[in-house]
Coordinates of C-alpha atoms in Angstrom, one line a residue:
Chain V
M17 CA -53.5 29.0 -26.0
H18 CA -53.7 32.4 -24.4
P19 CA -57.0 33.6 -23.5
K20 CA -56.5 36.8 -26.2
Y21 CA -56.3 33.9 -29.1
K22 CA -58.7 31.3 -28.0
H23 CA -60.7 34.3 -28.9
T24 CA -59.3 35.6 -31.8
A25 CA -59.7 31.6 -33.9
M26 CA -63.2 31.7 -32.2
K27 CA -63.5 35.0 -34.5
K28 CA -61.8 33.3 -37.8
D29 CA -64.4 30.4 -37.8
I30 CA -67.5 32.4 -37.4
V31 CA -66.2 34.6 -40.7
I32 CA -65.5 31.3 -42.0
A33 CA -68.9 29.6 -41.4
V34 CA -70.5 33.2 -42.9
I35 CA -68.6 33.0 -46.1
I36 CA -69.6 29.0 -46.1
T37 CA -73.2 29.3 -45.4
A38 CA -74.0 32.7 -48.1
A39 CA -71.5 31.0 -50.7
V40 CA -73.5 27.3 -50.4
S41 CA -76.9 29.2 -50.5
Y42 CA -76.5 31.8 -54.2
C43 CA -75.2 28.3 -55.5
L44 CA -78.4 26.8 -55.0
I45 CA -80.3 29.4 -55.5
A46 CA -78.9 30.5 -59.0
Y47 CA -79.2 27.0 -60.2
D48 CA -81.9 26.6 -58.6
F49 CA -81.0 23.4 -57.0
F50 CA -84.6 22.5 -55.3
D51 CA -87.0 23.2 -58.4
W52 CA -84.2 21.4 -60.6
W53 CA -84.6 18.3 -56.7
Y54 CA -88.2 18.0 -56.4
D55 CA -88.2 17.2 -61.0
Y56 CA -85.2 15.3 -60.7
T57 CA -86.9 12.6 -58.1
R58 CA -91.3 13.0 -58.9
E59 CA -89.7 11.7 -62.0
Q60 CA -88.1 8.9 -60.2
E61 CA -90.3 8.2 -57.7
D62 CA -88.8 4.5 -57.5
W63 CA -85.1 6.1 -56.6
E64 CA -86.5 6.7 -52.6
L65 CA -84.2 9.3 -52.9
D66 CA -86.5 11.8 -51.2
E67 CA -85.8 8.4 -47.5
L68 CA -82.7 8.8 -49.0
L69 CA -81.9 12.5 -48.7
A70 CA -83.3 12.7 -44.9
V71 CA -81.5 9.8 -43.4
F72 CA -77.9 12.6 -45.8
F73 CA -79.3 15.2 -42.9
A74 CA -79.9 13.0 -40.7
I75 CA -76.0 12.3 -40.0
L76 CA -75.2 15.7 -41.2
L77 CA -77.4 16.4 -37.9
A78 CA -75.5 13.9 -36.0
G79 CA -71.9 15.1 -37.7
T80 CA -72.8 18.3 -36.2
I81 CA -74.0 18.3 -32.8
L82 CA -70.6 15.3 -32.5
S83 CA -68.5 18.6 -33.4
I84 CA -70.4 21.0 -30.9
R85 CA -69.2 17.6 -28.5
H86 CA -65.5 18.4 -29.8
I87 CA -65.2 22.3 -29.2
F88 CA -66.5 21.5 -25.8
T89 CA -63.9 19.1 -25.1
L90 CA -61.5 20.9 -26.1
N91 CA -62.7 23.8 -24.8
K92 CA -62.1 22.3 -21.5
L93 CA -58.9 20.7 -21.8
T94 CA -57.7 24.2 -23.1
K95 CA -58.8 25.4 -19.6
K96 CA -57.6 22.7 -17.8
L97 CA -54.0 22.7 -19.3
Q98 CA -54.6 26.3 -18.6
N99 CA -54.6 25.8 -14.8
A100 CA -52.2 23.4 -14.9
H101 CA -49.4 25.2 -17.1
D102 CA -50.7 27.9 -14.7
T103 CA -49.9 26.0 -11.9
I104 CA -46.7 25.6 -12.8
A105 CA -45.9 28.8 -13.4
K106 CA -46.9 29.1 -10.0
K107 CA -45.1 26.9 -8.5
M108 CA -41.1 27.5 -10.4
S109 CA -41.8 31.4 -9.7
V110 CA -42.1 30.3 -5.6
E111 CA -39.3 27.3 -6.0
G112 CA -36.8 30.1 -7.9
H113 CA -37.5 31.9 -5.1
Q114 CA -36.8 29.6 -2.3
E115 CA -33.9 28.5 -4.1
K116 CA -32.5 32.3 -4.2
L117 CA -33.1 32.4 -1.0
I118 CA -31.6 29.8 0.1
A119 CA -28.2 30.6 -1.9
I120 CA -28.4 33.8 -0.7
G121 CA -28.8 32.3 3.1
E122 CA -25.3 30.2 1.9
L123 CA -23.5 32.9 0.6
S124 CA -23.8 35.7 3.6
S125 CA -23.4 33.6 5.8
G126 CA -20.5 33.0 4.6
L127 CA -19.4 36.2 4.7
A128 CA -20.6 36.7 7.8
H129 CA -18.6 34.2 9.6
E130 CA -15.4 36.5 8.5
I131 CA -16.6 39.8 9.6
N132 CA -17.1 38.4 13.0
N133 CA -13.8 37.0 12.5
A134 CA -11.9 40.2 11.3
L135 CA -13.5 42.0 13.6
Q136 CA -12.2 39.7 16.8
P137 CA -9.8 42.2 17.0
T138 CA -11.2 45.4 17.2
L139 CA -13.9 44.7 19.1
G140 CA -11.3 42.2 21.6
L141 CA -8.2 45.1 21.7
G142 CA -10.7 47.9 21.4
E143 CA -11.5 48.0 25.4
F144 CA -7.9 48.8 25.7
I145 CA -6.8 51.5 24.0
K146 CA -9.9 52.5 25.0
D147 CA -8.0 53.4 28.6
G148 CA -5.2 53.9 28.0
L149 CA -6.4 56.6 26.2
K150 CA -9.2 58.0 29.1
K151 CA -6.1 57.1 31.6
S152 CA -3.6 59.3 30.0
G153 CA -6.8 61.9 29.1
N154 CA -6.2 61.8 24.8
E155 CA -10.9 62.7 24.7
K156 CA -9.2 63.6 21.6
H157 CA -8.5 60.4 20.2
L158 CA -10.9 58.8 23.3
S159 CA -13.9 60.2 20.7
Y160 CA -12.4 59.3 17.0
M161 CA -12.1 55.3 19.7
E162 CA -15.0 54.9 20.8
T163 CA -17.2 55.7 17.3
I164 CA -14.6 53.2 15.9
L165 CA -15.9 50.8 19.1
D166 CA -19.0 52.0 17.9
S167 CA -19.5 51.0 14.0
A168 CA -17.3 47.6 14.9
A169 CA -19.9 46.7 17.2
H170 CA -22.6 48.0 14.2
A171 CA -20.9 45.4 12.1
R172 CA -21.5 43.2 15.2
Q173 CA -25.8 43.9 15.2
V174 CA -25.0 43.3 11.2
T175 CA -24.0 40.3 10.5
E176 CA -26.1 38.6 13.8
N177 CA -29.5 39.6 11.7
V178 CA -27.7 38.7 8.2
L179 CA -27.4 34.7 10.9
A180 CA -30.5 35.1 12.7
F181 CA -32.3 35.4 8.7
S182 CA -29.4 32.2 7.6
Y183 CA -31.5 29.4 9.9
E184 CA -27.7 29.4 11.6
K185 CA -29.6 30.0 14.8
E186 CA -31.9 26.7 14.8
T187 CA -34.4 26.8 17.7
E188 CA -36.8 24.4 18.9
A189 CA -39.9 23.3 17.6
T190 CA -42.5 22.5 20.1
Q191 CA -46.5 20.9 19.3
Q192 CA -48.5 24.6 22.1
D193 CA -51.5 25.8 21.2
A194 CA -52.0 27.3 18.8
F195 CA -53.9 31.0 19.8
Y196 CA -51.9 31.1 23.0
V197 CA -48.1 31.4 21.1
L198 CA -50.1 34.1 18.9
S199 CA -51.0 36.7 21.7
R200 CA -47.6 35.9 23.7
A201 CA -45.6 37.3 20.4
L202 CA -47.9 39.7 19.6
K203 CA -48.1 40.9 23.4
F204 CA -44.5 41.3 22.0
C205 CA -44.2 43.5 19.9
T206 CA -47.0 46.0 21.3
N207 CA -45.5 46.5 24.3
I208 CA -41.4 47.3 22.1
L209 CA -43.6 49.0 18.9
P210 CA -43.1 52.6 20.1
S211 CA -46.1 54.0 21.9
T212 CA -48.0 56.3 20.2
M213 CA -49.2 53.0 17.7
T214 CA -51.8 52.0 19.4
F215 CA -53.7 48.2 17.5
N216 CA -57.2 46.7 16.9
V217 CA -57.3 43.5 17.7
S218 CA -59.8 40.9 16.9
G219 CA -60.0 37.2 16.9
L220 CA -57.4 36.1 19.2
P221 CA -59.5 34.7 23.1
D222 CA -59.3 36.6 25.9
E223 CA -56.8 34.9 28.3
E224 CA -59.0 32.4 30.1
G225 CA -60.0 30.4 26.6
M226 CA -56.6 29.9 26.3
N227 CA -56.0 27.9 29.9
K228 CA -53.4 29.1 30.4
G229 CA -51.2 27.2 26.6
N230 CA -52.8 23.9 27.9
K231 CA -51.9 21.9 24.3
A232 CA -54.2 19.1 25.8
T233 CA -57.1 21.5 26.8
A234 CA -56.0 23.0 23.2
P235 CA -59.0 23.4 20.2
V236 CA -56.1 23.7 17.8
T237 CA -52.4 23.6 18.6
M238 CA -49.3 24.5 16.5
N239 CA -46.4 22.4 15.3
C240 CA -43.7 25.8 16.0
D241 CA -41.1 27.7 18.6
Q242 CA -42.5 31.2 19.8
T243 CA -38.9 32.9 19.2
E244 CA -39.4 32.4 15.4
I245 CA -43.6 33.5 15.8
S246 CA -42.5 36.1 17.2
Q247 CA -39.7 37.5 14.7
I248 CA -42.4 37.2 12.4
F249 CA -44.7 39.5 14.3
M250 CA -42.2 41.7 15.2
N251 CA -40.7 42.0 11.8
V252 CA -43.9 42.6 10.1
L253 CA -45.9 44.9 12.1
K254 CA -42.4 46.7 12.3
N255 CA -42.9 46.6 8.3
S256 CA -46.4 48.5 9.1
A257 CA -45.2 51.4 11.7
A258 CA -42.9 52.6 9.5
A259 CA -45.5 53.3 7.2
M260 CA -46.5 55.6 9.6
N261 CA -44.5 57.0 11.0
H262 CA -45.1 54.8 13.9
K263 CA -48.2 56.5 15.0
G264 CA -51.9 55.7 14.0
Q265 CA -53.8 52.3 14.2
I266 CA -53.3 49.3 13.0
D267 CA -56.7 46.7 12.9
I268 CA -55.0 42.8 13.4
A269 CA -56.9 40.5 13.3
F270 CA -56.9 36.9 13.1
K271 CA -59.2 33.9 12.3
Q272 CA -59.3 29.7 12.0
T273 CA -59.6 29.4 8.6
R274 CA -57.0 26.6 6.0
I275 CA -55.4 28.0 4.0
P276 CA -55.8 29.0 -0.2
F277 CA -56.4 26.2 -2.2
S278 CA -54.5 23.6 0.4
L279 CA -57.0 21.7 2.8
T280 CA -54.2 22.9 5.8
S281 CA -56.0 24.5 9.2
A282 CA -54.5 27.5 9.7
I283 CA -54.9 30.9 11.0
R284 CA -55.0 33.7 9.5
M285 CA -53.2 36.3 10.7
T286 CA -54.5 40.3 8.2
V287 CA -52.2 43.3 10.1
T288 CA -54.3 45.8 7.9
D289 CA -52.3 49.7 8.2
T290 CA -53.2 52.6 6.8
G291 CA -49.6 54.1 6.1
Y292 CA -47.9 55.5 2.8
G293 CA -48.8 51.4 0.8
M294 CA -47.1 50.7 -2.2
N295 CA -46.8 50.7 -5.7
E296 CA -46.2 47.1 -7.8
Q297 CA -42.6 47.3 -7.6
T298 CA -41.7 48.2 -4.4
R299 CA -45.3 45.6 -3.6
A300 CA -43.7 42.6 -5.9
R301 CA -39.9 42.7 -3.9
I302 CA -41.2 43.0 -0.6
F303 CA -40.0 40.1 0.5
E304 CA -36.5 39.6 -1.8
P305 CA -33.9 40.1 1.3
F306 CA -31.7 42.2 1.3
F307 CA -34.5 44.7 -0.4
T308 CA -35.3 48.2 1.2
T309 CA -37.1 51.2 0.6
K310 CA -35.8 53.1 3.3
E311 CA -32.7 55.2 4.2
I312 CA -28.9 52.9 4.6
D313 CA -28.3 53.2 7.9
K314 CA -32.3 52.4 8.7
G315 CA -32.8 49.6 7.9
T316 CA -30.8 46.1 6.7
G317 CA -34.0 44.8 4.2
L318 CA -33.8 41.2 5.8
G319 CA -37.0 42.2 7.5
L320 CA -40.4 41.2 5.3
S321 CA -37.2 38.1 4.4
T322 CA -36.9 36.3 6.7
V323 CA -40.7 37.1 8.1
Y324 CA -41.3 34.4 4.8
S325 CA -38.0 31.6 4.9
L326 CA -40.0 32.0 8.4
I327 CA -43.2 31.2 6.9
T328 CA -43.0 29.0 4.3
K329 CA -40.1 26.9 6.9
Y330 CA -43.3 26.5 8.5
G331 CA -45.3 26.0 5.3
G332 CA -47.8 28.4 6.1
D333 CA -48.0 31.8 3.8
I334 CA -47.6 36.0 3.7
T335 CA -49.8 37.1 1.2
V336 CA -49.5 41.0 0.4
T337 CA -52.0 43.9 -1.4
S338 CA -51.6 47.7 -0.9
E339 CA -52.7 50.7 -2.7
E340 CA -50.9 53.1 -2.8
G341 CA -50.9 56.4 -0.5
K342 CA -54.2 54.1 0.9
G343 CA -52.1 51.3 3.9
T344 CA -51.3 47.8 3.3
I345 CA -53.1 44.8 4.5
F346 CA -50.8 42.0 5.1
T347 CA -52.5 38.7 5.0
L348 CA -50.2 35.5 6.4
F349 CA -51.1 32.4 7.6
F350 CA -50.3 29.8 10.4
P351 CA -51.1 26.0 10.2
I352 CA -52.8 24.0 12.7
V353 CA -53.9 21.6 14.1
T354 CA -56.9 21.7 15.0
K355 CA -59.5 18.7 17.3
D356 CA -60.0 17.4 13.8
D357 CA -57.6 16.9 12.7
K358 CA -55.7 14.3 15.5
Chain Q
M9 CA -3.1 32.4 36.1
D10 CA 0.6 31.9 37.0
N11 CA 0.6 27.5 37.3
L12 CA -1.7 27.9 33.5
K13 CA 0.7 26.9 30.3
I14 CA -1.8 27.7 27.6
L15 CA -2.3 26.2 23.9
L16 CA -3.6 28.0 21.0
A17 CA -4.2 27.3 17.7
G18 CA -6.5 29.3 15.2
N19 CA -5.3 29.4 11.2
N20 CA -6.2 33.8 11.7
N21 CA -3.0 35.6 12.2
N22 CA -5.1 38.8 13.5
V23 CA -7.6 36.5 15.4
R24 CA -4.5 34.5 17.6
T25 CA -2.6 37.5 18.3
T26 CA -5.7 39.1 19.0
A27 CA -6.3 35.8 22.0
K28 CA -2.9 36.0 22.8
Y29 CA -2.5 40.1 23.9
M30 CA -5.6 39.1 25.5
L31 CA -4.0 35.9 27.5
Q32 CA -0.7 38.2 28.5
E33 CA -3.8 41.9 30.3
M34 CA -4.4 39.1 32.4
G35 CA -1.6 37.7 33.1
I36 CA -0.8 34.8 31.1
T37 CA 2.8 34.4 30.5
H38 CA 3.0 30.6 29.4
I39 CA 0.9 30.2 25.8
A40 CA 2.2 27.9 22.7
E41 CA 0.9 29.4 19.4
A42 CA 0.0 26.5 16.9
E43 CA -1.5 28.0 12.9
N44 CA -3.9 25.5 12.5
G45 CA -5.4 22.1 13.8
Q46 CA -2.3 19.5 12.4
I47 CA 0.3 21.3 14.2
A48 CA -1.7 21.7 17.3
K49 CA -2.1 18.0 17.8
D50 CA 1.7 17.4 17.0
Y51 CA 2.8 20.2 19.2
F52 CA 0.4 19.1 22.5
D53 CA 1.9 14.9 21.4
A54 CA 5.0 16.2 22.0
N55 CA 4.0 18.4 24.8
S56 CA 1.7 17.7 26.5
T57 CA 3.5 18.0 29.6
D58 CA 4.0 21.3 29.1
I59 CA 0.2 21.7 28.5
N60 CA -2.8 21.7 30.5
F61 CA -5.2 24.0 28.7
I62 CA -6.4 24.8 25.0
I63 CA -8.4 27.5 22.8
S64 CA -9.0 26.2 19.3
D65 CA -10.8 28.3 16.9
W66 CA -13.1 26.0 14.9
N67 CA -12.4 26.4 11.2
M68 CA -8.1 25.5 10.2
P69 CA -6.8 24.0 7.7
H70 CA -5.4 19.8 8.0
K71 CA -7.5 20.2 11.0
T72 CA -10.9 21.3 12.6
G73 CA -10.7 22.7 15.8
L74 CA -13.5 19.3 16.3
E75 CA -11.2 16.8 15.1
L76 CA -8.5 17.7 17.7
L77 CA -10.9 18.6 20.1
K78 CA -12.0 14.6 19.7
E79 CA -8.4 13.2 18.9
I80 CA -7.1 14.9 22.8
R81 CA -10.5 13.5 24.6
R82 CA -9.5 10.2 23.9
T83 CA -6.5 11.2 25.8
H84 CA -6.4 14.1 28.2
P85 CA -10.6 13.8 29.5
D86 CA -10.3 16.6 31.0
I87 CA -8.3 18.9 30.3
P88 CA -9.6 22.1 29.7
F89 CA -11.0 23.1 25.6
V90 CA -12.6 26.2 24.8
M91 CA -14.1 26.8 21.2
S92 CA -13.8 29.4 19.8
S93 CA -15.7 29.8 17.2
V94 CA -18.1 31.9 14.4
H95 CA -20.4 28.5 14.2
T96 CA -23.1 30.7 16.6
D97 CA -25.7 27.6 15.4
K98 CA -27.4 25.1 17.8
S99 CA -26.1 22.0 16.3
S100 CA -22.8 23.0 16.1
I101 CA -21.8 24.6 19.7
M102 CA -24.8 21.6 20.6
S103 CA -21.3 18.9 18.4
A104 CA -19.3 20.5 20.2
K105 CA -21.0 20.5 23.9
L106 CA -21.2 16.0 23.1
S107 CA -17.2 16.2 21.8
N108 CA -16.6 17.7 25.9
V109 CA -16.2 20.5 25.4
T110 CA -15.5 22.8 28.3
D111 CA -16.2 26.6 27.2
Y112 CA -17.6 27.7 24.1
L113 CA -17.2 31.5 23.4
C114 CA -18.7 33.0 20.1
K115 CA -16.4 35.1 17.7
P116 CA -16.3 38.1 18.1
Y117 CA -15.6 37.5 21.2
S118 CA -14.6 39.9 24.2
F119 CA -11.7 40.4 26.2
K120 CA -14.2 39.8 29.5
D121 CA -15.9 36.8 27.7
L122 CA -12.2 35.7 27.9
Q123 CA -12.3 36.4 31.2
E124 CA -14.8 34.6 32.6
S125 CA -14.1 31.7 30.7
I126 CA -11.1 31.3 32.2
T127 CA -11.9 32.6 35.9
K128 CA -15.6 29.5 35.6
I129 CA -13.4 27.1 34.5
L130 CA -10.5 27.4 36.5
K131 CA -13.1 27.9 39.1
N132 CA -14.0 23.7 38.0
T133 CA -9.8 22.7 38.1
P134 CA -8.4 23.2 41.1
S135 CA -5.5 21.0 40.0
I136 CA -4.1 24.0 38.1
R137 CA -4.3 26.6 39.8

């Protein structure tokens, strides 16, 4: 039952109880029940009715206690049902989301294949036309042709992104030193992102502590592909950097913990930016493929959905909290294997 | 290049013609075209002495490029076979390699890609050169 309705039902019960108590008390008082009862029992000494009455009240009391207990048990059961319902609803929405991702992945990879085929003549023969125009000194048509080739190259880039998203480019996961993989991914991204951004990193062991990624001596390992982890970092950090117009500081914190509501050990990574944040409608859709708030041409809308499909493939999770005008916090969970788990 | 006798298989006219033009730009004139895997196989069976190099698409009706590759490899384990494909995933490339493909070109490929591939193959196949 919905909590709101439970509340109204309880109110109704209390009102009914008060009315019954008032009515019964009124009747008993109005008809001098107790006086009558007293006289009656005095007259019939041999019946032992007062003892009988005591037993009757004992039964009433027991009944009341049982009812109260029953109500509490029911309450507990309702709560359990409610929780189960919530879990199922959440699971269904996650599964629905994943099914949607798979369907879109299949659809878009088919489309990407077709476009790649269609691009073959332009990209394969365009260079000859360009060379010919260059030789004949036809500057005007040469610049037209360059625009055509540029645009075809851009289309090629888009299909490549789409295929990367739809798992076309599979990778091989191996067991590796978890912190080493994460720090390499981070280094890769911070080198590529504009130097106007600074990164405040905490929770990573220093270089010596990582044994140069030796998985045998590493305290925690994860089964992953370095490129995919770097891809996850890149897309999240690019998103945060864009929200801050590529200026300012991003806080990145790592901590060994467990995935909430599960027993899986994980490294939690929080990425905090002080960018323009987002409203609830945007927040609800950011992991959707092709959803973008950027201008056409500036983004494909595949970055964060790629992150979502990659991290869920690893059994991890990503959540986001955001406040408009203040910033956004991405929380990522990378499942790990600790020495104790082995 | 003069000794090259190429069989070009692919169902997409524009893609196949593009490859033909590219080959002609390289100075290759002996080019036979087949518009699907089955036609390619039949043509090869009838004129196998006339063909010493195969370039085939992966996706084709009646017989895919991979099936064509496997069938040709049974009788001609050494003939150069270049697969051109839109499948850029590792497992597709792997399955072509397991069937002894000579080279694998991901579409859309450039003139330079095709030229390099053919030059490399010819270097390793003295019988054609």
